Short mmCIF file of C-alpha atoms and ligand atoms in Angstrom, two decimals:
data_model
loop_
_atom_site.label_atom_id
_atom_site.label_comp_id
_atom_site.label_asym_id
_atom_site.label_seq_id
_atom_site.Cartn_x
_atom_site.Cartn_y
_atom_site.Cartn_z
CA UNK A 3 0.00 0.00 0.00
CA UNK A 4 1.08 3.57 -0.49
CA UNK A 5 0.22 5.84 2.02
CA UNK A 6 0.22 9.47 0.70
CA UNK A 7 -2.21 11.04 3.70
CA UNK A 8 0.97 12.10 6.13
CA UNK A 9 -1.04 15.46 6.86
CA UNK A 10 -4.14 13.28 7.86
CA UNK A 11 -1.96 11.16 10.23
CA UNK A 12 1.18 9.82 10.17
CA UNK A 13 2.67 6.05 11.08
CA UNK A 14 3.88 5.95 14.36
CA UNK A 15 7.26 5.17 14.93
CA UNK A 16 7.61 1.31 16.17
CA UNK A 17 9.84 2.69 19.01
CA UNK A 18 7.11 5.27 19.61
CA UNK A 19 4.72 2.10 20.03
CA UNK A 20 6.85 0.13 22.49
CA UNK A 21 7.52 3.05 24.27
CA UNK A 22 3.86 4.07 25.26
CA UNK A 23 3.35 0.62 25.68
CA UNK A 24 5.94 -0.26 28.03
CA UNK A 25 5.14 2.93 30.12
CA UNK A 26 0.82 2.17 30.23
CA UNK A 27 2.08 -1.19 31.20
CA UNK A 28 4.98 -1.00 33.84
CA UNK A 29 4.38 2.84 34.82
CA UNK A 30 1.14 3.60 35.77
CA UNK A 31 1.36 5.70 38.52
CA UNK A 32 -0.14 9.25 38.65
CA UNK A 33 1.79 11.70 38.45
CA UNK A 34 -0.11 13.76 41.21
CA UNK A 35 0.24 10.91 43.59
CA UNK A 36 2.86 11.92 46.72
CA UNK A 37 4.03 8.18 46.34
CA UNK A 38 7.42 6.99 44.82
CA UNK A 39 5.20 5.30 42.43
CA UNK A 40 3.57 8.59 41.29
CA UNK A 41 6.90 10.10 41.29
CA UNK A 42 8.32 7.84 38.80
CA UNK A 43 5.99 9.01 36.26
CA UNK A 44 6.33 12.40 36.99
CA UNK A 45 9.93 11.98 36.16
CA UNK A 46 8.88 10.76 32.53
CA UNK A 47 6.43 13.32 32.49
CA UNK A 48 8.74 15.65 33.50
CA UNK A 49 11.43 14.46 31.06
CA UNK A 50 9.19 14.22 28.61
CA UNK A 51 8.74 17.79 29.07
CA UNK A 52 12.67 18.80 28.61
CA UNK A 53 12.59 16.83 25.57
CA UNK A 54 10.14 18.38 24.11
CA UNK A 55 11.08 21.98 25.09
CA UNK A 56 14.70 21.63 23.79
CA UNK A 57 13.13 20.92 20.42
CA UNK A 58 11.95 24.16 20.40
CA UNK A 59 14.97 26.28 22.39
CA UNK A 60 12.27 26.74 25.03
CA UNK A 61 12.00 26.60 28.92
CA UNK A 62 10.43 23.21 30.06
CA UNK A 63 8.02 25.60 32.22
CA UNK A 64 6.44 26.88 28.90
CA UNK A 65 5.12 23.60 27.90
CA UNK A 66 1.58 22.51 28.43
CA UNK A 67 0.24 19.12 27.75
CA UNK A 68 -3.10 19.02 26.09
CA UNK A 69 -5.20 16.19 24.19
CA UNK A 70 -4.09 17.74 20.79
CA UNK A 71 -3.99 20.62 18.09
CA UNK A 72 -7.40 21.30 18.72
CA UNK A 73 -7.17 21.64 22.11
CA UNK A 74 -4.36 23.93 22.33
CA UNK A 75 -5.74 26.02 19.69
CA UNK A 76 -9.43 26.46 21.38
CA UNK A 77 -7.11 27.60 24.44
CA UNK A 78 -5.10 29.41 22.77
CA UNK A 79 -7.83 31.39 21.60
CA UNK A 80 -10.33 31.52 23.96
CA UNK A 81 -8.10 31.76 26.63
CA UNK A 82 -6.51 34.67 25.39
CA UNK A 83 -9.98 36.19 24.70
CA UNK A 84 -11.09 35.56 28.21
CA UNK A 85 -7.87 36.66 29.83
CA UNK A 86 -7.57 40.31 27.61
CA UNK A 87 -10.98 41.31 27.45
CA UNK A 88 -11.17 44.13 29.16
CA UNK A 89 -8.34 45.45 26.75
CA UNK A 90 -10.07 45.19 23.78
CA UNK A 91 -12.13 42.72 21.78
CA UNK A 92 -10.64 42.94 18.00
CA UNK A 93 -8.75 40.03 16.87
CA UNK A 94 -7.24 39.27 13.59
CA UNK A 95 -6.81 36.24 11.59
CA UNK A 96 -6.95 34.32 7.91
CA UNK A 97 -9.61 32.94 5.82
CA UNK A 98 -7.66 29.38 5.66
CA UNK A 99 -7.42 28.64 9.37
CA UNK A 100 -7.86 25.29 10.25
CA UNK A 101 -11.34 24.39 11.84
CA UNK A 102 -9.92 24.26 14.99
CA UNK A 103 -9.22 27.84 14.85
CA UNK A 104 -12.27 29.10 12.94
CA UNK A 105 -14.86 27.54 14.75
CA UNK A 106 -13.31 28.71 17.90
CA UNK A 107 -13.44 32.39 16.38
CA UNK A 108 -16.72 32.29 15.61
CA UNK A 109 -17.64 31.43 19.20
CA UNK A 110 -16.03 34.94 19.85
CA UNK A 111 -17.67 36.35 17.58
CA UNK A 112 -20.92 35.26 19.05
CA UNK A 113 -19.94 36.35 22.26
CA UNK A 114 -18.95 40.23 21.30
CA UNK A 115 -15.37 40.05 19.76
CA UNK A 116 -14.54 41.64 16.40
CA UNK A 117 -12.93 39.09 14.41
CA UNK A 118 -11.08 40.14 11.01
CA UNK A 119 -10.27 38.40 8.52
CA UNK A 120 -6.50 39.40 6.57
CA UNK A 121 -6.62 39.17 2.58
CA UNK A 122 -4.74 36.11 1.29
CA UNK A 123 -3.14 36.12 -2.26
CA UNK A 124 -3.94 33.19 -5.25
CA UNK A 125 -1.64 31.22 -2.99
CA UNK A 126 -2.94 31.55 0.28
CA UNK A 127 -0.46 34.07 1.79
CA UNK A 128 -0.79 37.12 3.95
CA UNK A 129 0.34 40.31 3.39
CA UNK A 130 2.69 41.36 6.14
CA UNK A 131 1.78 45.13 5.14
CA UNK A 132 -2.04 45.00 5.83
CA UNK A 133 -1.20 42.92 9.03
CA UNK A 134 0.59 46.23 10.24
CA UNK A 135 -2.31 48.50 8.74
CA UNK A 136 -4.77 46.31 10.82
CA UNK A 137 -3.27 45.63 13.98
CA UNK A 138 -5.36 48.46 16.37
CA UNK A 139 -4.78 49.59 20.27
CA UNK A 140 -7.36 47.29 21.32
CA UNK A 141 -6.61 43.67 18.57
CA UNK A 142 -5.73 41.37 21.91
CA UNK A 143 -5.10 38.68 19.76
CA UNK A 144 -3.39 37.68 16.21
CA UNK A 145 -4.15 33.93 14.98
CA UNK A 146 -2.15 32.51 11.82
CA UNK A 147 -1.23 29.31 11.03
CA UNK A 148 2.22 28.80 10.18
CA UNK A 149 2.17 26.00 7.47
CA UNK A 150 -1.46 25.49 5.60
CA UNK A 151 -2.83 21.80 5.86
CA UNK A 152 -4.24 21.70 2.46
CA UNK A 153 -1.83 23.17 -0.05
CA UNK A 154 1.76 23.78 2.58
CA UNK A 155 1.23 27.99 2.22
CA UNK A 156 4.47 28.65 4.50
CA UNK A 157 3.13 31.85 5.83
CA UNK A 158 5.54 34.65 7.12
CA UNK A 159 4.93 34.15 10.43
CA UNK A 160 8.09 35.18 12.13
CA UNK A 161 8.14 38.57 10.25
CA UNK A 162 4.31 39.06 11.73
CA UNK A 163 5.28 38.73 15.32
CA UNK A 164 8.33 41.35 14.03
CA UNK A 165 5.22 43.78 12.94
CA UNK A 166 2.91 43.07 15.94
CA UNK A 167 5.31 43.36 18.64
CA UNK A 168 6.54 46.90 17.43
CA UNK A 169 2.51 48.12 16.24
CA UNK A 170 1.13 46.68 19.75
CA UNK A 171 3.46 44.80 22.17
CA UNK A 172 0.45 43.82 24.10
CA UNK A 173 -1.44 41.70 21.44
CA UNK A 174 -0.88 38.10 22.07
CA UNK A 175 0.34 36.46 18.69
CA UNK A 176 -0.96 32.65 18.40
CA UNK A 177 0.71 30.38 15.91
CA UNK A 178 -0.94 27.09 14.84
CA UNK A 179 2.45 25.00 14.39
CA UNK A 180 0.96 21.75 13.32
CA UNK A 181 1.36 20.67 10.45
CA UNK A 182 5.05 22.60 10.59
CA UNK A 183 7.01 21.69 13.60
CA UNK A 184 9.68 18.41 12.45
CA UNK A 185 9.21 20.00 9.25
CA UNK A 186 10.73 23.66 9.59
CA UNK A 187 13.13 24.89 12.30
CA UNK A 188 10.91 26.49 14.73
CA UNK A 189 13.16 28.28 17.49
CA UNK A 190 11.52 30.31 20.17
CA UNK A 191 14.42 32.63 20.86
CA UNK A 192 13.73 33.48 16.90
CA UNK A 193 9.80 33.24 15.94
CA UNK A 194 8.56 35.85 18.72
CA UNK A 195 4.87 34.38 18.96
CA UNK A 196 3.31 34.37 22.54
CA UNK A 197 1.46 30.96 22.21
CA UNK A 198 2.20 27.87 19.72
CA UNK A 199 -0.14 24.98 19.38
CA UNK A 200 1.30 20.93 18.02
CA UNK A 201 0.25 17.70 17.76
CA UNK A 202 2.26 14.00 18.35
CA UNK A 203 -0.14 12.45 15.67
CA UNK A 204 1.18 14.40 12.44
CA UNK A 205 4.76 13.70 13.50
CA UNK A 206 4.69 9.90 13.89
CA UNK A 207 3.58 10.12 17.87
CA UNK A 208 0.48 8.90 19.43
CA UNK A 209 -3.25 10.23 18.49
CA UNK A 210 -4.80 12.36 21.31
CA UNK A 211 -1.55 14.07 22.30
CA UNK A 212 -0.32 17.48 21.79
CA UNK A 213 1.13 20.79 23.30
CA UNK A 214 1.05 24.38 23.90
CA UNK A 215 4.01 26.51 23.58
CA UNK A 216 3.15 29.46 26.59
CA UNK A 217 5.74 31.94 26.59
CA UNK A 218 6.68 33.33 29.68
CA UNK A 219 4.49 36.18 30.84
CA UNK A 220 1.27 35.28 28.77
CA UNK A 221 -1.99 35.13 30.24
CA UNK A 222 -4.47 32.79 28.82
CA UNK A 223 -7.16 31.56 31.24
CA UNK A 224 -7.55 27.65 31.17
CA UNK A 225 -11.20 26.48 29.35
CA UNK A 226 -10.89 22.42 31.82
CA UNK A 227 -10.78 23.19 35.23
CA UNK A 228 -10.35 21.08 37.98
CA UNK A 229 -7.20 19.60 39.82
CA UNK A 230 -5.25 22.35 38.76
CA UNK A 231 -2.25 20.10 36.75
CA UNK A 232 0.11 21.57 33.79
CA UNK A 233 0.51 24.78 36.84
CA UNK A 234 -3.73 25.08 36.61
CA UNK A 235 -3.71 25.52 32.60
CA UNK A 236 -4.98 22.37 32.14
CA UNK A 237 -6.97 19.99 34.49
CA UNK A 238 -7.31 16.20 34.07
CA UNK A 239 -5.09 13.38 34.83
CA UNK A 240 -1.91 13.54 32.32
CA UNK A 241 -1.36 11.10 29.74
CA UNK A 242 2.06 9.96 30.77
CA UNK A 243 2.71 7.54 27.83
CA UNK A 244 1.08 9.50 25.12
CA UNK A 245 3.51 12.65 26.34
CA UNK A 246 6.33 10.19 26.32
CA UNK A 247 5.62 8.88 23.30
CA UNK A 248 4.91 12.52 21.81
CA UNK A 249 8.45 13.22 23.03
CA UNK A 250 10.35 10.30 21.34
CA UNK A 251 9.05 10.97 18.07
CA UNK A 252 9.77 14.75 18.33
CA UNK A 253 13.49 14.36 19.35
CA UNK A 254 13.88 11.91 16.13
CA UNK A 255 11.63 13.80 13.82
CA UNK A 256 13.25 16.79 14.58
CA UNK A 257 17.01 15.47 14.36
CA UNK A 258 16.57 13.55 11.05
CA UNK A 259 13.95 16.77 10.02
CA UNK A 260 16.63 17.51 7.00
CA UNK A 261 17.02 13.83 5.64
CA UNK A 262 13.36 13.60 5.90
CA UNK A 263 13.00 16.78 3.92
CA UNK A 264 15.17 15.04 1.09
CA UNK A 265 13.38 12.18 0.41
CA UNK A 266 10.07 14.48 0.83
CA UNK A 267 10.62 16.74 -1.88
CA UNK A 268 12.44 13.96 -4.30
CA UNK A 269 9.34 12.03 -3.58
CA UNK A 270 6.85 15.60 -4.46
CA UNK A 271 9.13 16.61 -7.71
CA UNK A 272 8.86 13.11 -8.78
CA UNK A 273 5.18 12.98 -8.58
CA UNK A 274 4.96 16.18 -10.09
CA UNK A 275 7.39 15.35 -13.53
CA UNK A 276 5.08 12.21 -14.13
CA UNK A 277 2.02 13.88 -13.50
CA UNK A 278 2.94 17.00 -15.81
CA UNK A 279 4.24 14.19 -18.72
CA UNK A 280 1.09 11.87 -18.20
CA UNK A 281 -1.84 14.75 -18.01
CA UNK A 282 -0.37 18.22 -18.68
CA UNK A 283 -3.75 19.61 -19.50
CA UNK A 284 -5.22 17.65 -16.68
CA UNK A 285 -3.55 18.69 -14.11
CA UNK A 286 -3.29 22.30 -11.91
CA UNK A 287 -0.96 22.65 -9.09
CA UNK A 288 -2.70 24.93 -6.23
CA UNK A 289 0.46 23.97 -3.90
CA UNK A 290 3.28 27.02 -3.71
CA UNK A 291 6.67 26.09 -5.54
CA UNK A 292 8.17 27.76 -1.73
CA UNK A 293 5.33 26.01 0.05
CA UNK A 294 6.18 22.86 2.50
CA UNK A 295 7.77 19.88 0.66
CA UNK A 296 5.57 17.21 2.54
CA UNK A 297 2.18 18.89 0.99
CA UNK A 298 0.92 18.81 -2.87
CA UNK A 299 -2.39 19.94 -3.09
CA UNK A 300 -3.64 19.20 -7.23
CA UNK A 301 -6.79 19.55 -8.96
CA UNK A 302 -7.96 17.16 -11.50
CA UNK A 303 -9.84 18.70 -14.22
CA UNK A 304 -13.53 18.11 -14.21
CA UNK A 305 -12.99 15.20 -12.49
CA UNK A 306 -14.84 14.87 -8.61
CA UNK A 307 -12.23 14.39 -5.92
CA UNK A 308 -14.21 11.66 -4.46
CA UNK A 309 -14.12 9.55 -7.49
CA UNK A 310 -10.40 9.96 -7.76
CA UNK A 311 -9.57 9.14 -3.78
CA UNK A 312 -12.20 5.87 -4.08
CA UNK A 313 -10.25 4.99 -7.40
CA UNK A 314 -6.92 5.00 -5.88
CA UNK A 315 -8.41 3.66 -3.08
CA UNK A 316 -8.51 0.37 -4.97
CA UNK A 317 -5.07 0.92 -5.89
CA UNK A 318 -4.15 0.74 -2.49
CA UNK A 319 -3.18 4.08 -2.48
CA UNK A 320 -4.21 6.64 -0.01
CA UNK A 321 -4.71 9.91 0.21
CA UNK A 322 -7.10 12.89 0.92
CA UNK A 323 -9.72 15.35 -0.85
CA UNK A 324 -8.93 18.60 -0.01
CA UNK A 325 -7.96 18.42 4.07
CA UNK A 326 -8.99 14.91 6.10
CA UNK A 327 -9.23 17.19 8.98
CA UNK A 328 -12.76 19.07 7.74
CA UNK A 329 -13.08 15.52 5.94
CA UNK A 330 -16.39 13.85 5.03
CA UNK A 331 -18.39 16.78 4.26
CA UNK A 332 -19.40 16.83 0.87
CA UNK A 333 -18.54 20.91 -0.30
CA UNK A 334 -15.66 22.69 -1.28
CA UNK A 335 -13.21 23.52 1.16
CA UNK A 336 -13.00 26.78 3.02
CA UNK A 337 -9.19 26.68 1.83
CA UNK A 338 -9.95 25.79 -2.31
CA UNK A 339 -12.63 28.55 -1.83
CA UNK A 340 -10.30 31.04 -0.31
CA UNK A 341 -7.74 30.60 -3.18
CA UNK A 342 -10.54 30.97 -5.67
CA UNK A 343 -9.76 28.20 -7.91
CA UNK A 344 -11.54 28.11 -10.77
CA UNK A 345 -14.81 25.41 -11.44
CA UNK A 346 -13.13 22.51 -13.64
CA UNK A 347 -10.84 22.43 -11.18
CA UNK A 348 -12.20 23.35 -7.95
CA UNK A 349 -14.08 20.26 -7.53
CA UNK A 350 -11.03 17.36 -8.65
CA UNK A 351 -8.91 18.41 -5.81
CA UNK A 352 -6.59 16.06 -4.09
CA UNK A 353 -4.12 16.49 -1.57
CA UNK A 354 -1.23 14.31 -1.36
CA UNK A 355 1.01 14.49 1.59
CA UNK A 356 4.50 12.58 2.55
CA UNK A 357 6.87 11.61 5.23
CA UNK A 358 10.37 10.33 5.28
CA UNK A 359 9.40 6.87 4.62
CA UNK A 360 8.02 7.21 0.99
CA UNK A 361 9.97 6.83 -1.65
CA UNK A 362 9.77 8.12 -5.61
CA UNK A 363 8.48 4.23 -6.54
CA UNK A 364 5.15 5.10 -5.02
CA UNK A 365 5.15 8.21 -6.59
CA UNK A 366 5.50 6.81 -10.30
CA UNK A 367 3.40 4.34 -9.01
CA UNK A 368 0.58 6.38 -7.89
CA UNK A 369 1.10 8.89 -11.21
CA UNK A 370 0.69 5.42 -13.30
CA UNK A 371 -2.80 4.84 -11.25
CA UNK A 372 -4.13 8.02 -11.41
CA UNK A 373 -3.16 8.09 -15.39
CA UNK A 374 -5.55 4.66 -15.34
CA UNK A 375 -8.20 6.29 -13.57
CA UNK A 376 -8.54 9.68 -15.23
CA UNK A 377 -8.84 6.97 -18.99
CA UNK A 378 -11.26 4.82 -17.58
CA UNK A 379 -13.45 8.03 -16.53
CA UNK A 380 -12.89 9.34 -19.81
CA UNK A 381 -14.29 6.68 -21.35
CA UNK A 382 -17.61 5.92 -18.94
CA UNK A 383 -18.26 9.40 -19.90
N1 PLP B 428 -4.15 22.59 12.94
C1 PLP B 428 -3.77 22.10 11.75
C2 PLP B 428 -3.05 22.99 10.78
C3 PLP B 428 -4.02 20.76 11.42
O1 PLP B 428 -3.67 20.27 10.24
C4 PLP B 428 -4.71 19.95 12.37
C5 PLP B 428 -5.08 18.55 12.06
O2 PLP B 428 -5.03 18.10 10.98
C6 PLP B 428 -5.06 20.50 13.61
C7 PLP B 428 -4.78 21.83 13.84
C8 PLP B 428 -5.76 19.68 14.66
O3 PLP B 428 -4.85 18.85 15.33
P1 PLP B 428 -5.36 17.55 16.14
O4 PLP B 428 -5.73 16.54 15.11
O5 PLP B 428 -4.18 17.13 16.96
O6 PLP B 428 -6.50 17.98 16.97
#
């Protein structure tokens, strides 16, 4: 099988596996408990936590453990709403957010907050000038993601928190770092954002694990309350073998991050050369040349995006329609929509999305099916 959905979900690594496996098993002691029992795990947690931070050339005490991306970013967000509003109630943002992130704005919106929307260009990317026209006295919060989950828009995000920081030091700047961290340097010291948000699951860790990236000095207030764990940011018993797991694949994700990229992109141009020699009229890249290697968004010309995925499908090859994330609904995405891509096209999109273990076989392999496919429609039609 070729697996070409790495932005879905990713394999996890078999020492990930034996690792959260061993520690469920032999280490299940809570962390909160005063016992030397307890205490053992909450030296993996804590560990765990050093790991993880080093990765990013942060202090251990700026990590928070959450359930996932989508946890971190609903705190991100609401919790800096919450914590600022009595300093102002605008907040800015992009069209091509990930649902995590848009849903959660609209809740703000519903509840009083002004929520604006920056321009994106034909590829998806903001314009660092009308971020500085737009940021006001009162914006309390700035929300981009850094790396787009359906076409790999790299967005200028350490130039932003450059502009925000010198328009309006006090608005919080959130970065959704999912789909980019063990795929781009991201170093703390550098990228001035207050708040970060990332995920085990995209990085070949456990599902149902992720971080938040709290930067000294930041004041979000915490959406699960309770026993007051992760220093009263985030209640509820800690998943000790997910965060250990979540820190073993981010120490080797992030060390062989440059190999990976290698194979990545020879994997991506490969895929690309057959695809243009196979169907050159068929095809229409919406994914940057500059975007993220391990993300190829393509539309297929009056084709639906369904029947392609299902096709492949029975190739044994997998990948996505537009983002698995907003999956299953039947409508163009948000993203496709934001980048106005035009109706032949709009419909036949496909994203394809690698990791380190893919290799250019599957991609002449998967150009071969999809060559197969697009004939056979041509023909039932
Ligand atoms: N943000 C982005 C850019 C994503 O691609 C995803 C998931 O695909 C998320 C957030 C949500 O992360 P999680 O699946 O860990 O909740």
């Amino acid at each position: 099988m070729i697996y070409f959905d790495n932005s879905a979900t990713t394999k996890p690594y078999k020492e990930v596996v034996d690792l959260v496996a061993k520690i469920s098993y032999e280490e299940f002691g809570n962390p909160a408990s005063l016992h030397s029992f307890g205490m053992r795990a909450e030296r993996i947690l804590e560990q765990s936590r050093k790991q993880l931070a080093e990765t990013l050339k942060a202090d251990p005490e700026e990590i928070i453990f959450t359930s996932g991306g989508t946890e971190s970013i609903n705190m991100a967000i609401k919790g800096t709403a919450e914590a600022m509003k009595r300093s102002g109630k605008h907040i800015l943002s992009t069209p091509i957010e990930h649902p995590a992130a848009l849903e959660s704005l609209k809740v703000l919106e519903e509840m009083g907050f002004t929520v604006e929307m920056l321009n994106v260009d034909d590829k998806g990317r903001i314009d660092p000038e009308e971020l500085k026209r737009k940021i006001r006295k009162d914006t309390i919060l700035v929300n981009i993601m850094m790396v787009n989950n359906e076409t790999g828009v790299i967005q200028p995000v350490a130039e932003a928190a450059q502009i925000i920081k010198s328009v309006n030091p006090k608005t919080v700047f959130h970065v959704d770092a999912v789909q980019a961290y063990g795929k781009l340097p991201i170093d703390t010291r550098k990228l001035k954002a207050d708040i970060i948000s990332f995920s085990a699951h995209k990085i070949h860790g456990p599902r149902g694990v992720g971080m938040m990236y709290l930067r000294h000095g930041t004041k979000i207030r915490p959406i699960l309350t309770g026993g007051g764990q992760e220093k009263q940011y985030r209640s509820g018993t800690v998943n000790v073998p997910g965060i250990a797991g979540f820190a073993c694949a981010a120490v080797r994700k992030t060390s062989q991050m440059e190999e990976d990229n290698r194979t990545i992109r020879q994997v991506r141009e490969r895929l690309i050369a057959e695809l243009k020699s196979r169907m050159p009229d068929q095809i229409r890249i919406n994914s940057p040349e500059d975007g993220l290697p391990g993300i190829l968004s393509i539309s297929f010309r009056s084709v639906k995006s369904e029947v392609i995925l299902h096709a492949l499908e029975q190739h044994e090859i997998y990948v996505s329609s537009g983002s698995a994330c907003s999956s299953k609904k039947n409508s163009i995405s948000h993203v496709i929509k934001a980048l106005n891509i035009p109706a032949p096209w709009s419909d036949g999109t496909i994203r394809f999305s690698f990791c380190g273990e893919n290799n250019e076989e599957e991609a002449t392999a998967c150009a071969q099916a999809l060559q197969e496919i697009l004939n056979t429609y041509a023909l039932s039609k």
